[in-house]
Short mmCIF file of N, CA and C in Angstrom, two decimals:
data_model
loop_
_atom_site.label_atom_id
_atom_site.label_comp_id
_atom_site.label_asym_id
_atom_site.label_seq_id
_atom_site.Cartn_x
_atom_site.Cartn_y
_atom_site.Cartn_z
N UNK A 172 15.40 14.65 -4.31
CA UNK A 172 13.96 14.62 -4.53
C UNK A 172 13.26 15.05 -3.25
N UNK A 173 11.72 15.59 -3.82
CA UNK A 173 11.22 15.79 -2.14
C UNK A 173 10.84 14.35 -1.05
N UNK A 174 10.61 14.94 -0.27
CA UNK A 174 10.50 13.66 0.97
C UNK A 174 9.11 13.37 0.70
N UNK A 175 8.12 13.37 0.18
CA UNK A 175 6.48 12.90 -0.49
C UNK A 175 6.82 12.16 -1.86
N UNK A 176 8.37 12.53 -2.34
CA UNK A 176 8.43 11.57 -3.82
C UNK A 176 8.92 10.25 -3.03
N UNK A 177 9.54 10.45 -2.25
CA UNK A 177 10.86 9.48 -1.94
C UNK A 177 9.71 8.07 -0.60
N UNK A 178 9.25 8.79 -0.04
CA UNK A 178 8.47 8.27 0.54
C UNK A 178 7.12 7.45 -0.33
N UNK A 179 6.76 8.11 -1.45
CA UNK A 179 5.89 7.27 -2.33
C UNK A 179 6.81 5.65 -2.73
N UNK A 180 8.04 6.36 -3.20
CA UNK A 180 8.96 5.39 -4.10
C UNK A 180 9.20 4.05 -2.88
N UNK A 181 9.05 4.42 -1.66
CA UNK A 181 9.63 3.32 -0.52
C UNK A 181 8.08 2.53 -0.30
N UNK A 182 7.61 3.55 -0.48
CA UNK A 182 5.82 2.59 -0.08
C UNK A 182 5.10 2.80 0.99
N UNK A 183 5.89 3.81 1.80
CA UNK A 183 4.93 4.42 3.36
C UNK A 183 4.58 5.63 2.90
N UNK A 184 3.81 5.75 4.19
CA UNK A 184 3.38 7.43 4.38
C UNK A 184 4.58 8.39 4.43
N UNK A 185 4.22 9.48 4.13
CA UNK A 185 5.07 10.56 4.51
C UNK A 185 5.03 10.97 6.11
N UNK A 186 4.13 11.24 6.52
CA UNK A 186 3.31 11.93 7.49
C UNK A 186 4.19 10.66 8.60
N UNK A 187 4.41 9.52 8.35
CA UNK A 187 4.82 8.06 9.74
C UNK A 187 6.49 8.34 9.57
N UNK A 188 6.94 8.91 8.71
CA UNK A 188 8.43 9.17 8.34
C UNK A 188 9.33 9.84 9.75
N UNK A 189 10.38 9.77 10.23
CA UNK A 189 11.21 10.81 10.99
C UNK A 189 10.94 12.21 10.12
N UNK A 190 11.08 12.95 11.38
CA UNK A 190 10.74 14.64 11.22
C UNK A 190 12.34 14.39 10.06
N UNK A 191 13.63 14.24 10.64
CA UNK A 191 14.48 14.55 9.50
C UNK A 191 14.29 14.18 8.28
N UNK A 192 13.57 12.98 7.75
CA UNK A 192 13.15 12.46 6.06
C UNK A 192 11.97 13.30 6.35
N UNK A 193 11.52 13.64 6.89
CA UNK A 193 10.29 14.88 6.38
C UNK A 193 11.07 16.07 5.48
N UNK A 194 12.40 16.66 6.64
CA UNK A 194 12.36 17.75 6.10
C UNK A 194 13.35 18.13 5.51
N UNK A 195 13.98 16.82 4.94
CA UNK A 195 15.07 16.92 4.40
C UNK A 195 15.13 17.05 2.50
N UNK A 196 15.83 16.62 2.00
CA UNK A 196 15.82 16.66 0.44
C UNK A 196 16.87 14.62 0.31
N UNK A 197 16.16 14.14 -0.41
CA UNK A 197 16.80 12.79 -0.52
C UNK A 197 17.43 12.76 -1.91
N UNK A 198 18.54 12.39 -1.77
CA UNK A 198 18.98 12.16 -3.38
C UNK A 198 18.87 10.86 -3.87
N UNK A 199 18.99 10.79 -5.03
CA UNK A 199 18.88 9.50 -6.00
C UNK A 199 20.09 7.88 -4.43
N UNK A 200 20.69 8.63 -4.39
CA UNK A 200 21.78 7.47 -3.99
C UNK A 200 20.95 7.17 -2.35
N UNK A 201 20.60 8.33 -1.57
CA UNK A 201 19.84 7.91 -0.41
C UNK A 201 19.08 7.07 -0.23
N UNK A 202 18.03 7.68 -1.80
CA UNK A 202 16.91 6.24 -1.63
C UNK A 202 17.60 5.15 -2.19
N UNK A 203 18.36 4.78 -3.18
CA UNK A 203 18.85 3.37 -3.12
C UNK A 203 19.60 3.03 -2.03
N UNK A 204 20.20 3.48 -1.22
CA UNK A 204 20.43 3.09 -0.07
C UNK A 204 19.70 2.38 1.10
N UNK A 205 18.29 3.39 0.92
CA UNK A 205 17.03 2.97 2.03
C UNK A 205 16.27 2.01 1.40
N UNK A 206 16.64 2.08 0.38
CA UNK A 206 15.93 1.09 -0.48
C UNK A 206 16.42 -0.91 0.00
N UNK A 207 18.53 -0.60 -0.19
CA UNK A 207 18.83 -2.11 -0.34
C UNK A 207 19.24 -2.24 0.95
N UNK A 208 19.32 -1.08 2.17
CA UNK A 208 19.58 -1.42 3.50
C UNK A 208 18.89 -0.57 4.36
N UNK A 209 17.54 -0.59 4.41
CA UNK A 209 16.54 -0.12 4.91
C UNK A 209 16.90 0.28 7.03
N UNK A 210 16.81 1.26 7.20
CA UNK A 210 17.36 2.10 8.60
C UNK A 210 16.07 1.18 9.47
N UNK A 211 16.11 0.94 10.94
CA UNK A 211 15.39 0.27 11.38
C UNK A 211 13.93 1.06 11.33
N UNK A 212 13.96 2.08 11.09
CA UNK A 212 12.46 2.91 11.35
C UNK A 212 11.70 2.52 10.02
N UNK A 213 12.52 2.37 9.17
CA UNK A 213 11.86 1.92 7.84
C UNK A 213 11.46 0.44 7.80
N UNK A 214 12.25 -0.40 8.23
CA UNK A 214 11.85 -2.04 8.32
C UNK A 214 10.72 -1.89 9.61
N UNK A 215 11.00 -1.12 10.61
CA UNK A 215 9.34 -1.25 11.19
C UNK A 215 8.02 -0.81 10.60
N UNK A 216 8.37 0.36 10.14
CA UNK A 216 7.16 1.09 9.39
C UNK A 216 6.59 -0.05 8.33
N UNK A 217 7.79 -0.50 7.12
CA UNK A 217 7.14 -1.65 6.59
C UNK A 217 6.08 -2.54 6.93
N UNK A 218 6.97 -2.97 8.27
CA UNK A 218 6.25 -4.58 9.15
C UNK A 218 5.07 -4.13 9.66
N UNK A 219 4.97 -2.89 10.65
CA UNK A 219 3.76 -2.72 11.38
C UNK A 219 3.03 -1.53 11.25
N UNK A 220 3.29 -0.27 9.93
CA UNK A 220 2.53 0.42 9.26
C UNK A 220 2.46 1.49 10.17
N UNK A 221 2.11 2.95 10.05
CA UNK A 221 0.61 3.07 8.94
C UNK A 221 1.41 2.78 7.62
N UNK A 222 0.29 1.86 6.68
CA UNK A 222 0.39 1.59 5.76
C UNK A 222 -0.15 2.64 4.64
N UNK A 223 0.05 2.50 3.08
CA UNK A 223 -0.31 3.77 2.18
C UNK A 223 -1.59 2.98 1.25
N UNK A 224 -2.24 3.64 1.23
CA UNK A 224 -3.60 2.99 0.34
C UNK A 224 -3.70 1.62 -0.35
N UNK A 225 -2.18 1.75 -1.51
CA UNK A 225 -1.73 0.74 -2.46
C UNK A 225 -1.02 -0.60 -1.33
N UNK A 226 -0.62 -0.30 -0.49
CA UNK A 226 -0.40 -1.83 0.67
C UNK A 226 -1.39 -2.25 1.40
N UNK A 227 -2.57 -1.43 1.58
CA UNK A 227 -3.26 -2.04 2.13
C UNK A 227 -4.49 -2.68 1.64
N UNK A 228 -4.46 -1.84 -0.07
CA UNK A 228 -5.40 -2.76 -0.74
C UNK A 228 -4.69 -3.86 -1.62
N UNK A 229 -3.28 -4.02 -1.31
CA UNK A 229 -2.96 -5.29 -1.53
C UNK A 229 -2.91 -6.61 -0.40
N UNK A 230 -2.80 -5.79 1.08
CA UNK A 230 -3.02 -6.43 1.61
C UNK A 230 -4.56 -7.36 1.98
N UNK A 231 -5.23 -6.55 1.57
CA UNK A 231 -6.66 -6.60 1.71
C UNK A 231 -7.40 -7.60 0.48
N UNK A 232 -6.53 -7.92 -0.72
CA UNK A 232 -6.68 -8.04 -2.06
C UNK A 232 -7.72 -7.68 -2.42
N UNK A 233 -8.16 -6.45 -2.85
CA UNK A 233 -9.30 -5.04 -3.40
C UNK A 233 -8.37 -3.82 -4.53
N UNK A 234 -9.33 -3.15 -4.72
CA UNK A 234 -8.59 -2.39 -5.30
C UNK A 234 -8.62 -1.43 -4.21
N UNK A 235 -7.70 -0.29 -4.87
CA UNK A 235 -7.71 1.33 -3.88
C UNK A 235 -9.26 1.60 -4.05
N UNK A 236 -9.37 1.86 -5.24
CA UNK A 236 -10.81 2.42 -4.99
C UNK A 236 -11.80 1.55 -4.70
N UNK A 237 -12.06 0.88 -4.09
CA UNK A 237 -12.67 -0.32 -2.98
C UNK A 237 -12.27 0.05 -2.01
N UNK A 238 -11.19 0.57 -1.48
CA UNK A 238 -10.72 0.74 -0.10
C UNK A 238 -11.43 2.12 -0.08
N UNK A 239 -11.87 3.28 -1.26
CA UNK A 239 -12.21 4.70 -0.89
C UNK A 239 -13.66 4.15 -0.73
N UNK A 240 -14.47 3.00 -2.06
CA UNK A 240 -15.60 3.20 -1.61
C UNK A 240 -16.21 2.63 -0.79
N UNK A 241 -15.35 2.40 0.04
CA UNK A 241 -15.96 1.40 1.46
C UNK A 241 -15.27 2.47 2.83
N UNK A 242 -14.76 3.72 2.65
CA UNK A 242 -14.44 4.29 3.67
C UNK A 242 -12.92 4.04 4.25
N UNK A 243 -12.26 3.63 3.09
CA UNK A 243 -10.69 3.29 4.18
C UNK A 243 -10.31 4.48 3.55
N UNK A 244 -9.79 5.72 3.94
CA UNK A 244 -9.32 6.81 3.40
C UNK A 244 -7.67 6.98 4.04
N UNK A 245 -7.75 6.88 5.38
CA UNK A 245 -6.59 6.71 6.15
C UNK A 245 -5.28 5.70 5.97
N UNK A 246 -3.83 5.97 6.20
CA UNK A 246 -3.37 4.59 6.56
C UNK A 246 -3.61 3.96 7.50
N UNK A 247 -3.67 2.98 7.67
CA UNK A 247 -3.80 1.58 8.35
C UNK A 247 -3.07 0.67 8.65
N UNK A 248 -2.71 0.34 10.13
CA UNK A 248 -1.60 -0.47 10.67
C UNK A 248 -1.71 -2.23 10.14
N UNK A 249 -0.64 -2.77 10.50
CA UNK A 249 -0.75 -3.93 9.90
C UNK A 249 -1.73 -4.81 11.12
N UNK A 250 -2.01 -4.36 12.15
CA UNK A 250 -2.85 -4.57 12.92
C UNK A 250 -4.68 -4.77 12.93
N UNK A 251 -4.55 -3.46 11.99
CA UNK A 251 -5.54 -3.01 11.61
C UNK A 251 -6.31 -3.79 10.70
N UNK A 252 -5.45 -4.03 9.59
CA UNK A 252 -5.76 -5.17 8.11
C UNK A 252 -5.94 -6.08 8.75
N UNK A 253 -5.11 -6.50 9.98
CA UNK A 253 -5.87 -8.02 10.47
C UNK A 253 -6.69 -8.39 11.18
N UNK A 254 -7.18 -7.11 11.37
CA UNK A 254 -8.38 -6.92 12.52
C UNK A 254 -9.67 -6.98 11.21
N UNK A 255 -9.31 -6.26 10.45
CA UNK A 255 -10.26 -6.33 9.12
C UNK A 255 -10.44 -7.49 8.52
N UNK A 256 -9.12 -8.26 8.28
CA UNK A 256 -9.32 -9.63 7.60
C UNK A 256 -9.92 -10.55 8.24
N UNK A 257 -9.91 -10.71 9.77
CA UNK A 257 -10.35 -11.74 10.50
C UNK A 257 -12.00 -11.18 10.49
N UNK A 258 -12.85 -9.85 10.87
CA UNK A 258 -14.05 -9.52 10.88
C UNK A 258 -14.28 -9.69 9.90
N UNK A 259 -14.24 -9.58 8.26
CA UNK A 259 -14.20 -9.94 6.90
C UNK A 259 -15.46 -9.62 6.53
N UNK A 260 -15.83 -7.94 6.53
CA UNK A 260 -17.21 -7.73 6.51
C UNK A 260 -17.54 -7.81 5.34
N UNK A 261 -18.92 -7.82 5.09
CA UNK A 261 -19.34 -7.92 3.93
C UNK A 261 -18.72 -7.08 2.38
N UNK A 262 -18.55 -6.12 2.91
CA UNK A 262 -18.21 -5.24 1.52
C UNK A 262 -16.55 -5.90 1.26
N UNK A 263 -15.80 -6.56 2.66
CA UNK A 263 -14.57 -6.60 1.91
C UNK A 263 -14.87 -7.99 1.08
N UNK A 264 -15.78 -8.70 1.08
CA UNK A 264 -16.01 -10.08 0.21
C UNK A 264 -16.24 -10.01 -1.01
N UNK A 265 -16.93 -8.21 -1.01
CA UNK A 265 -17.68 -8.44 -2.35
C UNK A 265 -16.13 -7.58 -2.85
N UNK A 266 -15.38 -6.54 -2.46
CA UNK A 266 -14.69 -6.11 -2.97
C UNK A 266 -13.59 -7.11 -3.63
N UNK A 267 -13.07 -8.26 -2.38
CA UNK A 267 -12.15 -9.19 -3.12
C UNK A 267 -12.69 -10.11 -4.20
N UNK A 268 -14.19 -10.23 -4.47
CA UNK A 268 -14.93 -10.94 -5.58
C UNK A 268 -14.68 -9.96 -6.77
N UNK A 269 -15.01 -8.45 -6.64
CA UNK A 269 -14.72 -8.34 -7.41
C UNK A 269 -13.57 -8.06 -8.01
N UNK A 270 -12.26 -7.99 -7.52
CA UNK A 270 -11.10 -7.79 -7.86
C UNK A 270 -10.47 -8.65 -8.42
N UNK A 271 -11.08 -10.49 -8.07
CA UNK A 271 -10.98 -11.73 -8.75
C UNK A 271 -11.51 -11.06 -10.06
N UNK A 272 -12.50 -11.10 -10.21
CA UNK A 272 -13.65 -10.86 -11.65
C UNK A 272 -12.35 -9.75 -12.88
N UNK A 273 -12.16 -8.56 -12.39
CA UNK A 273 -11.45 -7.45 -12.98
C UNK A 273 -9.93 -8.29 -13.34
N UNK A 274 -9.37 -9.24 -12.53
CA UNK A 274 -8.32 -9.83 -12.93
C UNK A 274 -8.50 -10.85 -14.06
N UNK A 275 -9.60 -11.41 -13.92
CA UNK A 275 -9.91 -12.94 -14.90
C UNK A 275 -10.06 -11.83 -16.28
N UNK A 276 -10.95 -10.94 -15.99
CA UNK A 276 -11.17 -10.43 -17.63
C UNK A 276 -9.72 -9.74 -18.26
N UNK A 277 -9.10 -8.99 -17.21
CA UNK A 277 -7.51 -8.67 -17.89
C UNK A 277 -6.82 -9.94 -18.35
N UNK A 278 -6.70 -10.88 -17.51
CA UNK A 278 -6.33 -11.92 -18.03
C UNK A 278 -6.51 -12.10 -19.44
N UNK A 279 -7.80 -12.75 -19.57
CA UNK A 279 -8.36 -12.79 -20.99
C UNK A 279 -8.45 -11.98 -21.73
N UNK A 280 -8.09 -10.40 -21.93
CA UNK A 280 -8.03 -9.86 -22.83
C UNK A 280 -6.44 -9.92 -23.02
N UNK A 281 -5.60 -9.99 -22.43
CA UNK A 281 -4.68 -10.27 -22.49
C UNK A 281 -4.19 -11.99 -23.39
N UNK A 282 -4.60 -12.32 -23.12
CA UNK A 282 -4.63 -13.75 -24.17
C UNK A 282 -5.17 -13.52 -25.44
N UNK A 283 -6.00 -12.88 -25.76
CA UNK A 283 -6.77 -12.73 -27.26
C UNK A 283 -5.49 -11.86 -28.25
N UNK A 284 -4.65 -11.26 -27.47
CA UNK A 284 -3.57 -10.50 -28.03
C UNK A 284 -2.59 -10.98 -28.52
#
């Protein structure tokens, strides 16, 4: 697979990857490999990022598009999220309010079923 599939499937950036998983071709067995015994560049990248949209608006608990419409376009270190979580500006309050709200109603439509 290409190194932008394989890199989605792990959960980082492409772009924070070694030049060789840039420019290489990964097969099915590589990524389960990096997957159940992750190379140390990958367990750091995990731990201390840049992170990919979908980790950091979980880290953030928002959605992605809360993270675009508030300006997070970039990845973001795990440094970063905690520099964000501790300043806890206004838009990220209303974003995690509303991401509560969007969950309670899935919830409940989910029960009526």
């Amino acid at each position: 697979m290409k190194p932008v599939t394989a890199a989605k499937k792990l959960g980082v950036p492409l772009s924070a990857t070694p030049a060789e998983f840039q420019e290489g071709v990964i097969s099915r067995d590589e990524l389960n490999k990096l997957q159940s015994t992750p190379p140390a560049w990958l367990v750091d990248l995990r731990r201390n990022g840049p992170h990919t949209k979908q980790v950091i608006a979980a880290k953030l608990r928002v959605s992605v598009a809360g993270l675009l419409r508030n300006g997070i376009t970039e990845p973001l270190t795990t440094a970063e999220i905690d520099a964000l979580k501790a300043e806890n500006p206004e838009w990220l309050e209303r974003e995690q309010a509303l991401q509560v709200k969007v969950r309670k109603e899935a919830l409940r439509l989910k029960q009526q079923h």
